[in-house]
Amino acid sequence: MPGIDSQTVQIIIQDLALLVTIVGWIYTGAKQTALLRETRKYQRLDRDLAVYRSRMDKASELTRSMIEASDKWFKFAGLAKAFLDEDKASEFQAASQKSEVYQGAMESKLHLALILHDPQFRTLRDLLSPDISENLYAMLRSSSSKIVDFIDATYFMEPTDKNIVDKVKYVASQAQQIGESLTSVADKFADAFAVLDQKLSNEY
């Protein structure tokens, strides 16, 4: 077998060195690509987790706001009952309208309207099953309508009305019902968003 001259050996060594370099580049590139992919995956998970936490914070805020609104209506009902118990129905209108209890109850009309048109609330509803989402919206809409009807029915109530006692009884009764309606909405919010929380927790 003829001997291999030094020049041929040098070429072979250079070719091997080039091959090793190329393999090294390919290996390094693959590792960097995998690392970049993994980094992007965790960045995406972090973003998704941040969105998830934001959505659940919004869900908690909505549920809490329903409880606060219901409490205001229960207090308003209690105020009307107190005037009835003291045989001061004719004084109720003037006294109640100056109270924070009345103002808080009336503000819930706007509050519910804002929730119904809140894009974040719609996003949360879209994450729920259609039957739960539709029921939740219907209950909230119904409570909102009850408040509007209540305001319309009592807007022209005057202390001098001959049937003022019956009207204050109506206020007490309807305010109690609205409070119970809002409590039911809060319960439905809590149940629906607990399911959503479980779903998102499993995903992230």
XYZ file of N, CA and C in Angstrom:
612
model
N 0.859 -1.192 0.000
C 0.000 0.000 0.000
C 0.886 1.230 0.000
N 0.708 2.050 -1.007
C 1.581 3.228 -1.097
C 1.406 4.141 0.095
N 2.430 4.774 0.521
C 2.382 5.692 1.661
C 1.637 6.969 1.309
N 1.078 7.628 2.335
C 0.357 8.890 2.156
C 1.310 10.032 2.458
N 1.422 10.900 1.480
C 2.375 11.985 1.687
C 1.826 12.990 2.693
N 2.680 13.844 3.173
C 2.334 14.804 4.236
C 1.268 15.805 3.778
N 1.286 16.149 2.520
C 0.301 17.113 2.019
C -1.108 16.525 2.070
N -1.188 15.229 1.710
C -2.492 14.544 1.744
C -3.000 14.455 3.182
N -2.079 14.143 4.121
C -2.447 14.063 5.531
C -2.964 15.410 6.020
N -2.271 16.458 5.604
C -2.679 17.802 6.022
C -4.067 18.150 5.500
N -4.365 17.769 4.254
C -5.687 18.025 3.660
C -6.767 17.262 4.418
N -6.427 15.989 4.750
C -7.400 15.169 5.492
C -7.696 15.782 6.854
N -6.626 16.236 7.508
C -6.805 16.865 8.833
C -7.631 18.128 8.726
N -7.378 18.914 7.702
C -8.153 20.152 7.492
C -9.621 19.834 7.226
N -9.859 18.790 6.413
C -11.230 18.394 6.115
C -11.952 17.912 7.374
N -11.222 17.151 8.193
C -11.803 16.660 9.442
C -12.112 17.831 10.387
N -11.180 18.784 10.446
C -11.374 19.951 11.302
C -12.590 20.756 10.847
N -12.728 20.885 9.496
C -13.872 21.615 8.949
C -15.170 20.883 9.262
N -15.118 19.537 9.129
C -16.310 18.725 9.405
C -16.729 18.856 10.877
N -15.706 18.792 11.751
C -15.994 18.936 13.181
C -16.573 20.308 13.473
N -16.028 21.326 12.828
C -16.520 22.695 13.008
C -17.974 22.817 12.558
N -18.255 22.225 11.384
C -19.630 22.285 10.854
C -20.603 21.556 11.785
N -20.179 20.371 12.242
C -21.019 19.615 13.171
C -21.238 20.415 14.455
N -20.176 21.074 14.895
C -20.270 21.914 16.093
C -21.245 23.049 15.909
N -21.164 23.687 14.730
C -22.104 24.772 14.428
C -23.547 24.267 14.445
N -23.765 23.118 13.787
C -25.115 22.545 13.722
C -25.625 22.224 15.131
N -24.765 21.628 15.950
C -25.146 21.249 17.314
C -25.464 22.497 18.156
N -24.544 23.480 18.041
C -24.736 24.724 18.790
C -26.005 25.437 18.349
N -26.231 25.472 17.028
C -27.434 26.115 16.498
C -28.701 25.421 16.983
N -28.650 24.090 16.990
C -29.814 23.329 17.450
C -30.089 23.601 18.922
N -29.021 23.647 19.716
C -29.182 23.917 21.144
C -29.736 25.330 21.377
N -29.210 26.300 20.624
C -29.686 27.672 20.762
C -31.147 27.804 20.336
N -31.507 27.090 19.251
C -32.897 27.113 18.786
C -33.825 26.506 19.827
N -33.388 25.366 20.405
C -34.195 24.706 21.439
C -34.333 25.605 22.670
N -33.222 26.259 23.032
C -33.239 27.157 24.178
C -34.157 28.350 23.927
N -34.092 28.905 22.717
C -34.937 30.030 22.353
C -36.412 29.625 22.351
N -36.679 28.417 21.806
C -38.055 27.909 21.792
C -38.586 27.735 23.213
N -37.729 27.191 24.090
C -38.122 26.978 25.485
C -38.359 28.318 26.187
N -37.483 29.289 25.889
C -37.631 30.617 26.487
C -38.938 31.264 26.050
N -39.222 31.168 24.754
C -40.463 31.734 24.236
C -41.683 31.036 24.833
N -41.563 29.727 25.039
C -42.663 28.966 25.645
C -42.963 29.500 27.041
N -41.899 29.697 27.840
C -42.104 30.196 29.200
C -42.588 31.649 29.199
N -42.101 32.430 28.221
C -42.589 33.805 28.111
C -44.081 33.824 27.781
N -44.496 32.921 26.880
C -45.910 32.828 26.523
C -46.739 32.370 27.722
N -46.224 31.396 28.468
C -46.921 30.918 29.657
C -47.050 32.026 30.700
N -45.966 32.822 30.827
C -46.005 33.942 31.773
C -47.069 34.952 31.360
N -47.136 35.232 30.048
C -48.150 36.167 29.555
C -49.552 35.605 29.772
N -49.718 34.316 29.461
C -51.020 33.677 29.637
C -51.419 33.669 31.107
N -50.433 33.424 31.962
C -50.712 33.400 33.396
C -51.112 34.781 33.890
N -50.447 35.808 33.354
C -50.786 37.183 33.733
C -52.208 37.520 33.291
N -52.564 37.068 32.075
C -53.922 37.301 31.577
C -54.928 36.548 32.438
N -54.594 35.312 32.781
C -55.465 34.485 33.625
C -55.707 35.156 34.980
N -54.616 35.631 35.586
C -54.753 36.292 36.892
C -55.589 37.564 36.775
N -55.381 38.292 35.681
C -56.152 39.517 35.462
C -57.637 39.203 35.314
N -57.932 38.129 34.594
C -59.333 37.748 34.403
C -59.971 37.316 35.717
N -59.247 36.574 36.520
C -59.812 36.122 37.785
C -59.948 37.277 38.771
N -59.037 38.242 38.689
C -59.175 39.451 39.516
C -60.450 40.197 39.128
N -60.707 40.268 37.814
C -61.912 40.923 37.322
C -63.150 40.164 37.790
N -63.089 38.834 37.742
C -64.219 38.014 38.196
C -64.507 38.265 39.671
N -63.454 38.334 40.470
C -63.627 38.592 41.904
C -64.198 39.985 42.133
N -63.734 40.934 41.326
C -64.230 42.316 41.448
C -65.725 42.391 41.133
N -66.147 41.683 40.096
C -67.553 41.678 39.717
C -68.418 41.040 40.804
N -67.949 39.914 41.325
C -68.702 39.222 42.374
C -68.833 40.104 43.611
N -67.727 40.730 43.995
C -67.732 41.609 45.170
C -68.668 42.803 44.957
N -68.673 43.347 43.763
C -69.521 44.508 43.482
C -71.003 44.138 43.565
N -71.349 42.902 43.203
C -72.741 42.454 43.309
C -73.168 42.345 44.773
N -72.275 41.832 45.609
C -72.563 41.722 47.039
C -72.724 43.112 47.648
N -71.855 44.028 47.258
C -71.935 45.399 47.784
C -73.239 46.071 47.345
N -73.634 45.839 46.089
C -74.878 46.426 45.589
C -76.085 45.840 46.320
N -76.074 44.538 46.535
C -77.197 43.910 47.240
C -77.298 44.427 48.670
N -76.146 44.639 49.294
C -76.141 45.154 50.666
C -76.778 46.541 50.735
N -76.527 47.359 49.725
C -77.107 48.705 49.691
C -78.631 48.641 49.587
N -79.144 47.694 48.801
C -80.591 47.572 48.661
C -81.229 46.999 49.916
N -80.555 46.079 50.573
C -81.073 45.555 51.844
C -81.153 46.671 52.894
N -80.132 47.518 52.900
C -80.136 48.641 53.842
C -81.240 49.628 53.507
N -81.477 49.838 52.226
C -82.549 50.744 51.798
C -83.909 50.178 52.219
N -84.072 48.860 52.057
C -85.308 48.208 52.497
C -85.471 48.360 54.007
N -84.364 48.194 54.737
C -84.399 48.343 56.189
C -84.765 49.750 56.612
N -84.288 50.726 55.848
C -84.598 52.126 56.152
C -86.101 52.383 55.991
N -86.667 51.863 54.910
C -88.111 52.045 54.673
C -88.926 51.369 55.775
N -88.523 50.180 56.172
C -89.229 49.461 57.232
C -89.150 50.215 58.554
N -88.008 50.837 58.803
C -87.847 51.598 60.044
C -88.830 52.756 60.107
N -89.012 53.456 58.995
C -89.972 54.568 58.969
C -91.402 54.061 59.120
N -91.681 52.904 58.548
C -93.012 52.321 58.695
C -93.275 51.925 60.142
N -92.282 51.313 60.750
C -92.423 50.875 62.145
C -92.643 52.054 63.091
N -92.086 53.196 62.718
C -92.223 54.392 63.564
C -93.402 55.272 63.141
N -94.218 54.748 62.214
C -95.382 55.492 61.704
C -94.992 56.858 61.145
N -93.868 56.869 60.427
C -93.383 58.124 59.838
C -93.225 57.982 58.317
N -94.164 57.280 57.708
C -94.084 57.042 56.263
C -94.015 58.342 55.472
N -94.733 59.370 55.930
C -94.755 60.645 55.201
C -93.397 61.348 55.225
N -92.537 60.954 56.150
C -91.219 61.581 56.265
C -90.137 60.807 55.505
N -90.524 59.646 55.039
C -89.525 58.764 54.421
C -88.886 59.360 53.173
N -89.693 59.883 52.277
C -89.196 60.368 50.995
C -88.095 61.410 51.161
N -88.383 62.432 51.942
C -87.431 63.534 52.113
C -86.178 63.060 52.843
N -86.370 62.248 53.885
C -85.234 61.788 54.690
C -84.355 60.804 53.926
N -84.983 59.903 53.198
C -84.206 58.863 52.501
C -83.354 59.434 51.379
N -83.886 60.407 50.662
C -83.158 60.954 49.521
C -81.894 61.704 49.932
N -81.831 62.075 51.192
C -80.625 62.739 51.696
C -79.612 61.743 52.257
N -80.006 60.495 52.336
C -79.154 59.487 52.973
C -78.197 58.819 51.984
N -77.062 58.332 52.503
C -76.099 57.601 51.686
C -76.685 56.268 51.242
N -77.583 55.725 52.039
C -78.213 54.446 51.715
C -78.990 54.562 50.401
N -79.760 55.617 50.278
C -80.539 55.851 49.057
C -79.613 56.083 47.864
N -78.628 56.941 48.046
C -77.706 57.252 46.962
C -76.973 56.008 46.482
N -76.552 55.172 47.439
C -75.847 53.944 47.073
C -76.717 52.998 46.276
N -77.981 52.866 46.677
C -78.906 51.993 45.955
C -79.146 52.506 44.538
N -79.328 53.814 44.396
C -79.587 54.385 43.079
C -78.369 54.264 42.153
N -77.187 54.359 42.722
C -75.967 54.260 41.910
C -75.802 52.878 41.294
N -76.429 51.878 41.894
C -76.290 50.516 41.366
C -76.922 50.374 39.985
N -77.871 51.267 39.658
C -78.468 51.242 38.319
C -77.382 51.448 37.262
N -76.578 52.471 37.437
C -75.491 52.751 36.494
C -74.433 51.651 36.569
N -74.153 51.186 37.765
C -73.123 50.165 37.950
C -73.455 48.896 37.158
N -74.687 48.438 37.246
C -75.084 47.232 36.521
C -75.054 47.449 35.014
N -75.454 48.642 34.584
C -75.420 48.953 33.151
C -73.981 48.910 32.626
N -73.051 49.412 33.433
C -71.643 49.403 33.025
C -71.119 47.971 32.927
N -71.524 47.116 33.858
C -71.080 45.717 33.823
C -71.616 45.025 32.573
N -72.887 45.252 32.274
C -73.499 44.607 31.111
C -72.784 44.966 29.808
N -72.161 46.141 29.775
C -71.475 46.590 28.559
C -69.946 46.577 28.712
N -69.467 45.956 29.772
C -68.030 45.892 30.029
C -67.387 44.830 29.141
N -66.409 45.200 28.287
C -65.745 44.221 27.409
C -65.091 43.068 28.190
N -64.539 43.358 29.364
C -63.905 42.306 30.152
C -64.945 41.304 30.659
N -66.126 41.791 30.998
C -67.194 40.888 31.423
C -67.604 39.998 30.252
N -67.669 40.558 29.068
C -68.025 39.768 27.889
C -66.942 38.725 27.587
N -65.695 39.101 27.792
C -64.606 38.147 27.582
C -64.717 36.981 28.554
N -65.001 37.293 29.811
C -65.182 36.242 30.812
C -66.351 35.341 30.444
N -67.433 35.935 30.005
C -68.606 35.134 29.626
C -68.289 34.204 28.459
N -67.466 34.676 27.532
C -67.105 33.857 26.373
C -66.293 32.628 26.778
N -65.638 32.686 27.929
C -64.848 31.554 28.404
C -65.700 30.511 29.111
N -66.926 30.890 29.452
C -67.835 29.972 30.133
C -68.628 29.166 29.107
N -69.240 28.088 29.558
C -70.105 27.316 28.661
C -71.310 28.184 28.303
N -71.868 28.019 27.101
C -72.961 28.886 26.640
C -74.151 28.942 27.596
N -74.533 27.795 28.185
C -75.703 27.801 29.064
C -75.456 28.617 30.326
N -74.260 28.482 30.913
C -73.915 29.258 32.106
C -73.805 30.735 31.762
N -73.154 31.026 30.641
C -72.967 32.412 30.215
C -74.305 33.113 29.983
N -75.214 32.445 29.282
C -76.514 33.042 28.975
C -77.339 33.246 30.241
N -77.282 32.275 31.138
C -78.030 32.387 32.395
C -77.497 33.536 33.250
N -76.174 33.661 33.282
C -75.538 34.724 34.056
C -75.951 36.094 33.519
N -75.910 36.232 32.212
C -76.287 37.503 31.591
C -77.769 37.806 31.831
N -78.617 36.783 31.712
C -80.057 36.972 31.894
C -80.376 37.414 33.320
N -79.716 36.821 34.303
C -79.947 37.191 35.702
C -79.514 38.629 35.969
N -78.354 38.995 35.419
C -77.853 40.353 35.615
C -78.769 41.361 34.927
N -79.217 41.011 33.745
C -80.127 41.881 32.997
C -81.449 42.039 33.751
N -81.940 40.953 34.318
C -83.190 40.988 35.073
C -83.071 41.893 36.299
N -81.961 41.785 37.011
C -81.750 42.640 38.187
C -81.685 44.105 37.783
N -81.017 44.359 36.676
C -80.920 45.732 36.179
C -82.311 46.273 35.838
N -83.139 45.449 35.202
C -84.488 45.866 34.827
C -85.351 46.136 36.061
N -85.170 45.327 37.109
C -85.927 45.520 38.346
C -85.605 46.873 38.975
N -84.346 47.255 38.915
C -83.950 48.554 39.477
C -84.558 49.691 38.670
N -84.511 49.559 37.343
C -85.104 50.590 36.479
C -86.601 50.700 36.738
N -87.295 49.565 36.831
C -88.743 49.570 37.091
C -89.044 50.189 38.460
N -88.206 49.879 39.442
C -88.401 50.430 40.781
C -88.296 51.954 40.760
N -87.282 52.460 40.104
C -87.084 53.910 40.032
C -88.255 54.576 39.317
N -88.718 53.948 38.229
C -89.871 54.500 37.493
C -91.125 54.529 38.366
N -91.311 53.484 39.159
C -92.524 53.363 39.973
C -92.535 54.303 41.172
N -91.356 54.687 41.636
C -91.290 55.520 42.855
C -90.849 56.957 42.586
N -90.594 57.267 41.336
C -90.034 58.574 40.997
C -90.939 59.727 41.429
N -92.251 59.546 41.257
C -93.194 60.640 41.552
C -93.853 60.502 42.924
N -93.290 59.675 43.771
C -93.850 59.514 45.112
C -93.653 60.801 45.909
N -94.722 61.239 46.579
C -94.687 62.478 47.356
C -95.126 62.209 48.799
N -94.564 62.944 49.760
C -94.942 62.757 51.168
C -96.428 62.989 51.430
N -97.058 63.785 50.581
C -98.477 64.123 50.785
C -99.435 63.131 50.120
N -98.915 62.133 49.452
C -99.786 61.138 48.816
C -100.672 60.469 49.863
N -101.943 60.303 49.528
C -102.869 59.682 50.482
C -102.478 58.231 50.797
N -101.908 57.555 49.816
C -101.507 56.161 50.015
C -99.999 56.033 50.269
N -99.412 57.010 50.932
C -97.972 57.045 51.157
C -97.495 55.821 51.946
N -98.334 55.332 52.861
C -97.936 54.149 53.630
C -97.761 52.952 52.699
N -98.719 52.768 51.806
C -98.627 51.654 50.851
C -97.403 51.817 49.939
N -97.094 53.047 49.579
C -95.952 53.291 48.702
C -94.627 52.999 49.412
N -94.543 53.352 50.674
C -93.317 53.061 51.428
C -93.203 51.547 51.660
N -94.357 50.878 51.854
C -94.352 49.414 51.956
C -93.837 48.794 50.662
N -94.251 49.406 49.543
C -93.773 48.947 48.231
C -92.261 49.113 48.128
N -91.772 50.250 48.587
C -90.323 50.503 48.571
C -89.590 49.435 49.378
N -90.080 49.164 50.583
C -89.435 48.180 51.449
C -89.440 46.799 50.811
N -90.588 46.423 50.244
C -90.731 45.099 49.632
C -89.860 44.958 48.384
N -89.932 45.938 47.502
C -89.183 45.862 46.246
C -87.675 45.984 46.467
N -87.296 46.831 47.396
C -85.863 46.969 47.691
C -85.308 45.646 48.233
N -86.099 44.969 49.067
C -85.705 43.664 49.585
C -85.555 42.655 48.444
N -86.499 42.663 47.522
C -86.451 41.732 46.390
C -85.251 42.005 45.484
N -84.959 43.281 45.271
C -83.795 43.636 44.445
C -82.511 43.179 45.128
N -82.450 43.371 46.456
C -81.280 42.902 47.193
C -81.100 41.403 47.057
N -82.210 40.656 47.151
C -82.146 39.199 47.009
C -81.757 38.800 45.588
N -82.264 39.554 44.612
C -81.926 39.286 43.213
C -80.432 39.471 42.963
N -79.874 40.542 43.508
C -78.444 40.813 43.336
C -77.589 39.787 44.079
N -78.077 39.305 45.207
C -77.368 38.250 45.925
C -77.335 36.974 45.093
N -78.459 36.674 44.437
C -78.512 35.501 43.559
C -77.536 35.640 42.401
N -77.437 36.849 41.859
C -76.474 37.101 40.777
C -75.051 36.886 41.290
N -74.765 37.385 42.489
C -73.432 37.206 43.077
C -73.118 35.726 43.264
N -74.104 34.958 43.712
C -73.912 33.508 43.865
C -73.615 32.857 42.524
N -74.360 33.262 41.511
C -74.149 32.703 40.176
C -72.781 33.103 39.635
N -72.378 34.356 39.881
C -71.041 34.805 39.497
C -69.985 33.919 40.158
N -70.135 33.717 41.465
C -69.146 32.943 42.211
C -69.053 31.514 41.686
N -70.207 30.878 41.435
C -70.213 29.497 40.924
C -69.578 29.420 39.540
N -69.978 30.339 38.664
C -69.483 30.314 37.283
C -67.983 30.568 37.219
N -67.522 31.537 37.982
C -66.114 31.892 37.921
C -65.237 30.901 38.685
N -65.836 30.155 39.627
C -65.092 29.073 40.286
C -64.797 27.970 39.276
N -65.778 27.676 38.432
C -65.584 26.693 37.357
C -64.515 27.193 36.394
N -64.580 28.470 36.051
C -63.592 29.054 35.140
C -62.199 29.030 35.767
N -62.119 29.322 37.046
C -60.843 29.302 37.751
C -60.221 27.911 37.681
N -61.038 26.881 37.890
C -60.556 25.501 37.827
C -60.069 25.163 36.422
N -60.828 25.600 35.439
C -60.467 25.346 34.046
C -59.133 25.998 33.680
N -58.987 27.265 34.033
C -57.759 27.986 33.701
C -56.580 27.480 34.508
N -56.826 27.057 35.751
C -55.750 26.505 36.583
C -55.186 25.232 35.947
N -56.064 24.414 35.392
C -55.622 23.183 34.732
C -54.828 23.481 33.463
N -55.194 24.567 32.798
C -54.502 24.926 31.545
C -53.119 25.502 31.817
N -52.973 26.247 32.952
C -51.717 26.933 33.208
C -50.957 26.317 34.361
